Coordinates of C-alpha atoms in Angstrom, one line a residue:
X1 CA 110.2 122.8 243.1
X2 CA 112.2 124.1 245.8
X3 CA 112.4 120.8 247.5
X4 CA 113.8 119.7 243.7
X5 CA 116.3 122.5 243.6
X6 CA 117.5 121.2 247.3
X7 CA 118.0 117.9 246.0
X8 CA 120.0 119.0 243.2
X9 CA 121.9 121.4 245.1
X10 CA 122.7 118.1 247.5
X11 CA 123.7 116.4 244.5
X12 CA 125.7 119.3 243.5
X13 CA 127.7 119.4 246.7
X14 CA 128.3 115.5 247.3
X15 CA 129.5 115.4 243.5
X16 CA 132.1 118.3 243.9
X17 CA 132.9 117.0 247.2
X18 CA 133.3 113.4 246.2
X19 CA 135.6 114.9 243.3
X20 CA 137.6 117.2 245.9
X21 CA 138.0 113.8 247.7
X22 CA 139.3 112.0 244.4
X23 CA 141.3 114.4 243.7
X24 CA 142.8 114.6 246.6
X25 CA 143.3 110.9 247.3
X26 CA 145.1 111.1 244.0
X27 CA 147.2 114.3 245.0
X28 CA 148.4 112.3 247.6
X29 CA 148.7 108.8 246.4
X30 CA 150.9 110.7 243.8
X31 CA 152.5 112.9 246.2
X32 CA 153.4 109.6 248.6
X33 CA 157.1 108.2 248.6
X34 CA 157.9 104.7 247.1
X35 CA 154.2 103.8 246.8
X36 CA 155.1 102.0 244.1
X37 CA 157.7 99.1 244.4
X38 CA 159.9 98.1 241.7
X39 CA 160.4 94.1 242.7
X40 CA 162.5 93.2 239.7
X41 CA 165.4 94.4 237.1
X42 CA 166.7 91.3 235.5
X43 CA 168.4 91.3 231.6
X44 CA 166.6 88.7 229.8
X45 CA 168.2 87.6 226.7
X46 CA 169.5 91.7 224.6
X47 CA 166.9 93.3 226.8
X48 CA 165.9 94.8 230.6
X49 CA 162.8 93.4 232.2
X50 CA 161.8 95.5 235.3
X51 CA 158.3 94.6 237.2
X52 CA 156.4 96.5 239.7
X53 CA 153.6 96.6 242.0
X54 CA 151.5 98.9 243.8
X55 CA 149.6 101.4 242.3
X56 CA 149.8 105.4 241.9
X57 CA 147.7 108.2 239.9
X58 CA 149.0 109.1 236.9
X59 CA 147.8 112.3 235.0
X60 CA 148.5 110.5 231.7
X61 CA 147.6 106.8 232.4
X62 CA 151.4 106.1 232.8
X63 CA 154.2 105.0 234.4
X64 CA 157.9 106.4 233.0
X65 CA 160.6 104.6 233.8
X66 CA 163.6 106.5 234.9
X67 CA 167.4 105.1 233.9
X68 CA 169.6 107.3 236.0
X69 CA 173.3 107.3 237.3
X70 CA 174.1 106.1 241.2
X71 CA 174.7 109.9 241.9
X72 CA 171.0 110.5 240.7
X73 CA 167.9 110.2 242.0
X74 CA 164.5 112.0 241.7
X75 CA 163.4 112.7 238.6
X76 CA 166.7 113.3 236.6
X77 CA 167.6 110.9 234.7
X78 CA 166.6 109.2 230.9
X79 CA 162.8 108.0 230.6
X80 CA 163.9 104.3 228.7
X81 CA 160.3 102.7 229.0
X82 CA 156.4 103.6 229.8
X83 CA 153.8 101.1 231.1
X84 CA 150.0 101.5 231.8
X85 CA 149.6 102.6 235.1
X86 CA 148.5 99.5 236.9
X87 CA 148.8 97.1 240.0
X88 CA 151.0 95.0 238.1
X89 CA 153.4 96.9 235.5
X90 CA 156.6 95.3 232.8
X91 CA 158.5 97.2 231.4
X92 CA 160.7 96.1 228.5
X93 CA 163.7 97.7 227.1
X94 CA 167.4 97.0 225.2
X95 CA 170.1 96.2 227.3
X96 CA 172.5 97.6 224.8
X97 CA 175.8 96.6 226.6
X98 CA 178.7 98.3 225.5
X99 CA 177.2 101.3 223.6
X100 CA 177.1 105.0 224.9
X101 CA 172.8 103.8 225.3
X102 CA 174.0 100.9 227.7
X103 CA 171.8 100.2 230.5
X104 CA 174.3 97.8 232.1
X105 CA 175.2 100.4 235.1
X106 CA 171.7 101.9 235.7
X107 CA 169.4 102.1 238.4
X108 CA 165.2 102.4 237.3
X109 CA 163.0 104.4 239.5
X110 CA 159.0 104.5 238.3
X111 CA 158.2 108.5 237.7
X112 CA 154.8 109.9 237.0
X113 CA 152.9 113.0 235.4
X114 CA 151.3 115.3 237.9
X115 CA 149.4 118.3 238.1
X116 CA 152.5 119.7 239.7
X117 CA 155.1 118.1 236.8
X118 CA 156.5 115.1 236.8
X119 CA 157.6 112.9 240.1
X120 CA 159.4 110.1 241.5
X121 CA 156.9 107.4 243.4
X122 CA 159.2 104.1 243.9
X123 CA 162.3 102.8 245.0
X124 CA 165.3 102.4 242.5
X125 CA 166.5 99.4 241.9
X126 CA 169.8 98.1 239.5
X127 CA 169.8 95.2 237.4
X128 CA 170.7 92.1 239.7
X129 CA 172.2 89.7 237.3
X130 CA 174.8 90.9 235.2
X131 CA 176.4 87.7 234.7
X132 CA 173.6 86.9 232.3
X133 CA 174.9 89.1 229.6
X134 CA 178.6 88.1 230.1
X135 CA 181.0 87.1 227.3
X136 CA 182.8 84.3 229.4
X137 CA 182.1 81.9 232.6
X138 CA 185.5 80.7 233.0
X139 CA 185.8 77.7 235.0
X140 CA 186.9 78.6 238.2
X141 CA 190.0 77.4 239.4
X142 CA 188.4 76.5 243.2
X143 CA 191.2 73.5 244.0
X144 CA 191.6 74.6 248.1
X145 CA 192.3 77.2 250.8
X146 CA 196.1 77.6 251.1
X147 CA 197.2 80.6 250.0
X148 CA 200.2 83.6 249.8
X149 CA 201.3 86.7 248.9
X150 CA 203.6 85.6 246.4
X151 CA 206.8 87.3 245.8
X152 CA 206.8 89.5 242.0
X153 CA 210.4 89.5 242.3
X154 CA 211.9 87.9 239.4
X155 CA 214.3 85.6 241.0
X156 CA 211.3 84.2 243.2
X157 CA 208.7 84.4 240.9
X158 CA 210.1 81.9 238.9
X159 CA 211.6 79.4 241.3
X160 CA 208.3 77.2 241.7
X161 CA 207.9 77.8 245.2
X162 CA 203.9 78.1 244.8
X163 CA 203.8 74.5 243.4
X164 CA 206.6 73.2 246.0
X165 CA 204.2 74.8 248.9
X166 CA 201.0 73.2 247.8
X167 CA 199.7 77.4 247.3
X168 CA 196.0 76.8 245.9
X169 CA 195.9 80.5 245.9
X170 CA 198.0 83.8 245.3
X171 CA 196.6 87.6 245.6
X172 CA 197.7 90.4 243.2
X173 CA 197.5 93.8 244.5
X174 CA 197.4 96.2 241.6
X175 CA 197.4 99.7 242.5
X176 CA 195.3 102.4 239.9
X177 CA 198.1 104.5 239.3
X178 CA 200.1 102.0 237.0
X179 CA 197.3 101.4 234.7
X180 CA 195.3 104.4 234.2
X181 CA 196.7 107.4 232.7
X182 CA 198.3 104.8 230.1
X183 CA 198.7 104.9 226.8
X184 CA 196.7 102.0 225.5
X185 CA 192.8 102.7 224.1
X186 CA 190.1 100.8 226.1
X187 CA 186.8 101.5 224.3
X188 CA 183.6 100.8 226.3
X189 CA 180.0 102.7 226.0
X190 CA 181.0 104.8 223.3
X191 CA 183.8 106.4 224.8
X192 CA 187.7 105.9 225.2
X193 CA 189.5 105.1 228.7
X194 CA 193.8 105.1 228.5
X195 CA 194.5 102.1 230.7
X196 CA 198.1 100.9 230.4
X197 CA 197.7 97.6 229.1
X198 CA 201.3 97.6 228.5
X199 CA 202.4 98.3 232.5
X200 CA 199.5 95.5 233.0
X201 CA 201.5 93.1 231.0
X202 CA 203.7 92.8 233.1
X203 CA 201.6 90.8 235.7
X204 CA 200.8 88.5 232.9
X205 CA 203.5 86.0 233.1
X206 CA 203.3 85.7 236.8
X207 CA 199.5 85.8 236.6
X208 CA 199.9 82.8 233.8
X209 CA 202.6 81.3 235.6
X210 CA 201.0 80.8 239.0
X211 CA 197.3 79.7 237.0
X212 CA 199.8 76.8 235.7
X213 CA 201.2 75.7 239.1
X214 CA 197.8 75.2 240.1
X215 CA 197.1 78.5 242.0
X216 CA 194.0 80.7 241.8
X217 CA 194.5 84.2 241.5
X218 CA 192.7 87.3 242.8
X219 CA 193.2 90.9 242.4
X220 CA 192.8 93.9 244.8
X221 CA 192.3 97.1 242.9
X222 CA 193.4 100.1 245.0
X223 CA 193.0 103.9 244.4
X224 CA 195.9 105.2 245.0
X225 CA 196.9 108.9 245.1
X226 CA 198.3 109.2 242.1
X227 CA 196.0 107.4 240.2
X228 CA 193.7 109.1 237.6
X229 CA 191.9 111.7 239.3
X230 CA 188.4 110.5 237.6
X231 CA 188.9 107.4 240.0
X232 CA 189.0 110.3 243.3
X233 CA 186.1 110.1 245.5
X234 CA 185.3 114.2 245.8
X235 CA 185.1 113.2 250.0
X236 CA 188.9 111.7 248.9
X237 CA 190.3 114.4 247.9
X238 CA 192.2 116.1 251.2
X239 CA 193.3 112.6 251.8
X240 CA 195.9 113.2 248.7
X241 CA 198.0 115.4 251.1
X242 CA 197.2 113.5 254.0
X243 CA 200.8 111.7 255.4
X244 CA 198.0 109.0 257.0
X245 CA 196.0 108.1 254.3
X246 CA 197.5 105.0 252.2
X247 CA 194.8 104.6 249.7
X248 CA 191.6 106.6 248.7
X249 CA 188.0 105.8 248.1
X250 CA 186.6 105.0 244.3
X251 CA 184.1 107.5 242.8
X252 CA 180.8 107.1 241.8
X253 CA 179.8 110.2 243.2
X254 CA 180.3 111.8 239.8
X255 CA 179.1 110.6 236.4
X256 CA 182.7 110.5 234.8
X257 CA 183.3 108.5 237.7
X258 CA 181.0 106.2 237.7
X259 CA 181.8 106.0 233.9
X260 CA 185.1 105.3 235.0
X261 CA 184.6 102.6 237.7
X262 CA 182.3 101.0 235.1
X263 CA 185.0 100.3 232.1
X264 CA 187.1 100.0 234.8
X265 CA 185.5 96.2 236.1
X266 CA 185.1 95.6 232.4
X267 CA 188.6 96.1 231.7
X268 CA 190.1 94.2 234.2
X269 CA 187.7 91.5 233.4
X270 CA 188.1 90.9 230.2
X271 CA 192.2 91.3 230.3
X272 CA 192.7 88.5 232.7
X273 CA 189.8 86.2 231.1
X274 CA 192.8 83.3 230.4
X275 CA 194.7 83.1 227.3
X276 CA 197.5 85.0 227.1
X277 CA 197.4 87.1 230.0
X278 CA 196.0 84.3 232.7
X279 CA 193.1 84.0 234.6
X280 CA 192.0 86.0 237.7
X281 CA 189.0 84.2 239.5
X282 CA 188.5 87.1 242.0
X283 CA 188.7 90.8 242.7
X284 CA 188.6 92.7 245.6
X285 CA 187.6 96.6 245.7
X286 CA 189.5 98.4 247.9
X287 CA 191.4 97.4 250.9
X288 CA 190.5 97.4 254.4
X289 CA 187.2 99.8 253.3
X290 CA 186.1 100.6 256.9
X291 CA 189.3 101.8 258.2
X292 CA 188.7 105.3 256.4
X293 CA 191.2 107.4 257.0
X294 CA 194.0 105.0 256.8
X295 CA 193.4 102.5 253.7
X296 CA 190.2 104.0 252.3
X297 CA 190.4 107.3 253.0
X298 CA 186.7 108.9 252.5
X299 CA 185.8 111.6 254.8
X300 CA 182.1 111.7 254.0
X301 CA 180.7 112.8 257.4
X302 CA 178.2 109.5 258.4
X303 CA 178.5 105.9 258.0
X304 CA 175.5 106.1 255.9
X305 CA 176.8 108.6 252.9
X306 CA 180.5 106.5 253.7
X307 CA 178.5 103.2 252.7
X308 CA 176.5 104.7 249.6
X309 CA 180.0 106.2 248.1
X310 CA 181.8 103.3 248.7
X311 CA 178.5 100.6 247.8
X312 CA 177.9 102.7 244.7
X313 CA 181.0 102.4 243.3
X314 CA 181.1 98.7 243.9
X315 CA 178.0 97.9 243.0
X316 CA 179.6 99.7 239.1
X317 CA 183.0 97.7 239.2
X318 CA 181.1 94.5 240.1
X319 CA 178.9 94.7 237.0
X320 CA 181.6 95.5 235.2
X321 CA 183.3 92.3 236.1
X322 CA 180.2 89.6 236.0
X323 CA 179.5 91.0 232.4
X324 CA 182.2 89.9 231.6
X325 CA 183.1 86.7 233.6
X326 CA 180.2 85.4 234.7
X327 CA 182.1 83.4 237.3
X328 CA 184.2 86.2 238.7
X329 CA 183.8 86.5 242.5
X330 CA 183.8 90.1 243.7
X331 CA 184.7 91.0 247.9
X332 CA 184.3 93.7 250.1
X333 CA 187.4 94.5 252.2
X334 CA 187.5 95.1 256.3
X335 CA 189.8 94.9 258.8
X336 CA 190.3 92.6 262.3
X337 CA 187.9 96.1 264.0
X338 CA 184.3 94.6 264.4
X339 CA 182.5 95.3 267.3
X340 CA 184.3 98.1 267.9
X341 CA 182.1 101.7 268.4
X342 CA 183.3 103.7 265.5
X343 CA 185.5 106.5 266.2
X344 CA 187.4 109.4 263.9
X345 CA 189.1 107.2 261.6
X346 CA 187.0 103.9 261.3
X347 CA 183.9 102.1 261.4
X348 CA 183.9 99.0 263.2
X349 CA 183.3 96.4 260.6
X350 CA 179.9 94.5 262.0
X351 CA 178.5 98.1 261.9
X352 CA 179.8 98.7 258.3
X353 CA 178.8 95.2 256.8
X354 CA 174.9 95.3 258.0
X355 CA 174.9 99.4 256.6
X356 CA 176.4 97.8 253.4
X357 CA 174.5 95.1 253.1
X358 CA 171.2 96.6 253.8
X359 CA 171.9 99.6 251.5
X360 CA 173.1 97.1 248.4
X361 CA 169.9 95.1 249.5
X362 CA 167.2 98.3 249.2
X363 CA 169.0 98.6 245.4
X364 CA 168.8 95.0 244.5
X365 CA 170.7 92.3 245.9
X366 CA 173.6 90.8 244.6
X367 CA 176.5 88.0 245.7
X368 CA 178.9 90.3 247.1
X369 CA 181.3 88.2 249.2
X370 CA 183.7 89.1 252.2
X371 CA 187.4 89.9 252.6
X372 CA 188.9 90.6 255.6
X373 CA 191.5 91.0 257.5
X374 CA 192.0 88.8 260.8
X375 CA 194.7 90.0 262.3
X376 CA 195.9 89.8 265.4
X377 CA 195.8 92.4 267.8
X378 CA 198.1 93.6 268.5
X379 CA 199.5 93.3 265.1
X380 CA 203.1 92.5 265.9
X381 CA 201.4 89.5 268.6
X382 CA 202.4 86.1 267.1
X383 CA 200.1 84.1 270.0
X384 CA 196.9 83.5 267.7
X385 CA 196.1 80.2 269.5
X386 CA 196.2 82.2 273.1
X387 CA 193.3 83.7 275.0
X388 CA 193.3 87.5 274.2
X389 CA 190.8 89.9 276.1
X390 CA 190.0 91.5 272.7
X391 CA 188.7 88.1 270.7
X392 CA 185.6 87.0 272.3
X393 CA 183.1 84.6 270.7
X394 CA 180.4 86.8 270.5
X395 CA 179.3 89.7 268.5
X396 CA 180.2 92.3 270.8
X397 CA 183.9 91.2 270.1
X398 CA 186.0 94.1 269.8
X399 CA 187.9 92.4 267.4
X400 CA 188.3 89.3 265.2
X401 CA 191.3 86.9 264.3
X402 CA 191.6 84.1 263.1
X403 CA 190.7 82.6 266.6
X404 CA 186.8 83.8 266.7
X405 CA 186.2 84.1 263.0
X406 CA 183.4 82.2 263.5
X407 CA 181.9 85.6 264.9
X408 CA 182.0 86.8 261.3
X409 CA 180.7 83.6 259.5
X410 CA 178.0 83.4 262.2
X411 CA 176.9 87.1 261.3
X412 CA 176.8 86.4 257.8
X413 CA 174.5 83.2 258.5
X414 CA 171.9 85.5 259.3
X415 CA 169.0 85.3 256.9
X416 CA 169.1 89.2 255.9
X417 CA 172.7 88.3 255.0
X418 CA 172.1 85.5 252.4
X419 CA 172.9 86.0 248.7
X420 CA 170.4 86.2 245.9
X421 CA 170.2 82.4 245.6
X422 CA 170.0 82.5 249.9
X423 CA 173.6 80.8 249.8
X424 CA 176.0 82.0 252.9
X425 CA 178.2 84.5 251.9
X426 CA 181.8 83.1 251.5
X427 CA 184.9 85.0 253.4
X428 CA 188.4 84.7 252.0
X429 CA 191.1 85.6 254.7
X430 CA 192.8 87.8 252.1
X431 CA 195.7 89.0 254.3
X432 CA 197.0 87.3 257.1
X433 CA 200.3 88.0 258.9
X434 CA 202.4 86.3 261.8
X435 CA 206.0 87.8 262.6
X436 CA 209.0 85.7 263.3
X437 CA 210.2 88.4 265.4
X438 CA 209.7 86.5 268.5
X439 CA 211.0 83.2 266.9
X440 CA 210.4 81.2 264.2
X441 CA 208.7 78.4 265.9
X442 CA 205.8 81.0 267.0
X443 CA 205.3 81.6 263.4
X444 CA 205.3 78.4 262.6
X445 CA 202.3 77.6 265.3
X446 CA 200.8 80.3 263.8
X447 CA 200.6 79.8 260.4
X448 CA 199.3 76.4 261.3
X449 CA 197.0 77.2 263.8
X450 CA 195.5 79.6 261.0
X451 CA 195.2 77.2 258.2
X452 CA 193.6 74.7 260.7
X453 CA 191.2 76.8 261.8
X454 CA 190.4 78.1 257.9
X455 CA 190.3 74.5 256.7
X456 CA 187.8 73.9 259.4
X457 CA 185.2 76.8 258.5
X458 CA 183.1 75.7 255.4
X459 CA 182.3 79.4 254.7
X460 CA 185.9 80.6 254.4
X461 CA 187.1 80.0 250.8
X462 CA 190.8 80.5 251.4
X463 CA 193.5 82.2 253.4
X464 CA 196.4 83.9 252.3
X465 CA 199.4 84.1 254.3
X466 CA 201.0 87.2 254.1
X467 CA 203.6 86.8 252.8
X468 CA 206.2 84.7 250.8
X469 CA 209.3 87.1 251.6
X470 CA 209.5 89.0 254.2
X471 CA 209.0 93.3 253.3
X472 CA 212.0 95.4 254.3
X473 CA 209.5 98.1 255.0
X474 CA 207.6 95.7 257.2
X475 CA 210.6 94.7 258.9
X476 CA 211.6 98.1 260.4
X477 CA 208.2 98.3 262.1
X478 CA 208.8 94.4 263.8
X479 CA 206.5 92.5 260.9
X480 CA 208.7 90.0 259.7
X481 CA 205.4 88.5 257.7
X482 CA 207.4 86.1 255.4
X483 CA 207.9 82.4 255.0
X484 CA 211.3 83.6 253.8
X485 CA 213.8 86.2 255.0
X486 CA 215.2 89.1 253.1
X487 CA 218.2 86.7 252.5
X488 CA 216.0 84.4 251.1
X489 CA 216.6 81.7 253.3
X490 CA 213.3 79.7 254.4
X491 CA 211.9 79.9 257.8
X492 CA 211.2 77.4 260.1
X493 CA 207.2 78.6 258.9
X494 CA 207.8 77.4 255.0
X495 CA 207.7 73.6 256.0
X496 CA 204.8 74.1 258.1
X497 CA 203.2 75.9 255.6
X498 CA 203.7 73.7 252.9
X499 CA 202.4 70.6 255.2
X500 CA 200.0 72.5 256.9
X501 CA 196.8 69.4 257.2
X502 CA 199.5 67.1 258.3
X503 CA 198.5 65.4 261.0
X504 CA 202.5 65.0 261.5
X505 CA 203.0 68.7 261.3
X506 CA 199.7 70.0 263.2
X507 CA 200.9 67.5 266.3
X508 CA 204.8 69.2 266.0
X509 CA 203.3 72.4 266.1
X510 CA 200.5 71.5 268.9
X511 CA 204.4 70.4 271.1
X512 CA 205.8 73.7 270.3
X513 CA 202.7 75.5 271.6
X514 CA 202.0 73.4 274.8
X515 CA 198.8 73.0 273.5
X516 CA 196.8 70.6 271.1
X517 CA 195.9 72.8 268.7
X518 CA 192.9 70.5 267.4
X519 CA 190.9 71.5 271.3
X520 CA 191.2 75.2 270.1
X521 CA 189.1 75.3 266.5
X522 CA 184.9 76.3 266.1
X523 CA 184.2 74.3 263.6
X524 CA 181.5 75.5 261.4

């Protein structure tokens, strides 16, 4: 009998201890971080498929899944869809785009019940293709790599110079100020934005105009500081008063702002979506995004919280767009700083694109592409063909022109780089300036030089000369920029320009360098 009672008391003990153990395990299975992995959030015909794997205890058999704004993470947010807790879980849910339910702008996180209340056990993730809900895939207007800065000055505007040059492209930069706070009703997800369609009209001619000379167009949207202050970044806000700071930072740091940055890509989308107010193939968010305190002002103490502001609110605007044209190309912006160790009032841009990249990667990748600025350094130095100790062709390059872009397209080659589809990601030259201060020949060699070396990239999808008319501003500071003068007289540059590709033209301009320009190009 006692020997019976010991085996039972045995029994006893391994049973309570093998449940201690369970429960244990369980405590912390459900207690780990991201043991579950969401590996998909894809809009399938009106409705949201996300897929997991990995498995995690749930106290009531289930996993909820979590729709929640890019400023929130845990477990706040809506619970849209449940699934049986399991190695392998679907969960399927309405899209509804363009109502105040609209899942469009979301990120899903997998939350469970425990003993303790509820808790957050995967990564989040966004919905990676929302081109697949979009009203319109206009065909793009893709028809080459020359491009400008063209002149919105009436006179010039309608003079035909983009056709006369052989422009393939023009940019558009359309600051926030002039079309929020307008007067015109924008209703998206249930609510009411006032952008100024009116104010925006005015682009339209020029925007139909240069579509009809053969030009693709592409918009940089730019928060400026006197733009609608739900657009303000809260890190932004000091830079309102700052003298230095040209342009702020978008916000999705709040949910009216991330509201905002979401009608906002819809907006602009649909407006210029041909028809009577043109067509704009591509956008650009922001300008020159790493120099912070100059042209994006943030001051949000780390690169890391810098890229999740900044990669937040893109990630918003860029869904914004590709619902709407599903052929819409959306860029990040950075300037000629790359290798550069960042400092008080930049990031160097190598260091900014693999943070950016890597964050938009852990949230669902997406084909993001590249804009940036190769200028020369310094900026007023018309010698791009010339050996400079800054331009080396290597990553550790201080800095990048158009003379070692390859350093940039190379980068991007990298496998942890490639788009969804494991494409290369394109790089549009989106600003590039050479002065005629030093003579109009220079510029000339310049301008070619550039376009040869673009021409001669296959990842660079175009290169805009900045700019058709020289900028009185500009001009005080040395940057005579333009094919034109303020006279409007054309440079020695607008002939090379228009025959830049000209064997003719590329050997004049090779004479006037001492140098065959042909010996100085990477091709890639």
């Amino acid at each position: 009998m006692k020997f019976l009672k010991k085996i039972l008391c045995l029994s006893l003990t391994l049973v309570l201890a093998t449940s201690i153990f369970i429960l244990s395990q369980n405590t912390i299975i459900s207690e780990a971080a991201e043991t579950v992995t969401i590996t998909g959030a894809l809009i399938q015909g009106e409705n949201v498929v996300v897929t997991t794997t990995g498995a995690v205890a749930s106290a009531d058999g289930l996993y909820h899944l979590y729709a929640q704004d890019p400023n929130q993470g845990g477990t706040v947010g809506i619970d849209v869809a449940q699934a049986q807790a399991a190695r392998v879980a679907t969960f399927t849910f309405p899209l509804n785009k363009n109502s105040a339910d609209s899942m469009l702008f979301k990120k899903f996180t997998v939350v469970v019940t425990t003993a303790g209340g509820a808790q957050a056990v995967s990564n989040s993730m966004y919905i990676t293709n929302p081109e697949a809900c979009a009203t319109k895939a206009l065909p793009r207007m893709d028809r080459g790599k020359k491009g400008l800065v063209a002149s919105t000055e009436a006179p010039i505007m309608y003079q035909n110079n983009i056709k006369a040059l052989g422009c393939n492209q023009v940019t558009l930069n359309i600051p926030l100020s002039t079309i929020s706070n307008g007067r015109s009703v924008f209703k998206y997800n249930g609510k009411e934005y006032h952008f100024d369609s009116a104010f925006l009209g005015n682009f339209d001619s020029g925007v139909r105009r240069w579509n009809s000379e053969g030009a693709q167009v592409t918009v940089i949207l730019l928060v400026d500081k006197t733009a609608d202050a739900n657009f303000i970044n809260p890190y932004s806000i000091e830079g309102i008063t700052n003298p230095q700071a040209n342009f702020l930072s978008f916000n999705a740091a709040t949910t009216t702002g991330c509201e905002y940055c979401a009608a906002l890509g819809a907006f602009m989308a649909q407006h210029f979506s041909g028809g009577v107010h043109g067509q704009v193939d591509n956008f650009i968010i922001g300008n020159e995004v790493n120099a912070w305190s100059q042209w994006n002002y943030m001051n949000a103490g780390s690169l890391q919280n810098f890229t999740k502001q900044y990669a937040d609110a893109f990630r918003l605007i860029y869904n914004g767009i590709k619902s709407e044209n599903a052929n819409a190309n959306v860029y990040c912006c950075t300037d000629q700083q790359w290798g550069r160790a960042a400092a008080s009032y930049f990031y160097g841009g190598r260091e900014f694109l693999s943070c950016f990249n890597s964050y938009l990667k852990s949230e669902g990748n997406i084909d993001w592409r590249l804009a940036t600025h190769a200028y020369n350094v310094p900026l007023y130095e018309v010698h791009n063909w010339t050996p400079n100790g800054n331009l080396k062709h290597s990553q550790s390059s201080p800095y990048i022109s158009v003379q070692n872009i390859d350093v940039v397209t190379d980068f991007l080659c990298q496998k942890d780089f490639l788009s969804p589809t494991g494409q290369v990601r394109s790089v549009k030259l989106s600003e590039q300036g050479f002065t005629s201060h030093t003579g109009e020949n220079e510029q000339a060699v310049a301008i070619t030089y550039a376009i040869l070396v673009a021409n001669n990239n296959r990842f660079i999808d175009g290169i805009i000369i900045s700019r058709e008319k020289d900028d009185y501003g500009e001009c005080t500071q040395g940057l005579q920029m333009g094919l034109m003068d303020l006279s409007n007289r054309h440079k020695t540059a607008w002939d090379y320009y228009a025959n830049a590709g000209d064997p003719t033209f590329t050997a004049a301009a090779s004479q006037l360098a001492g140098v065959d320009l042909n010996t100085l190009i990477t091709p890639r």
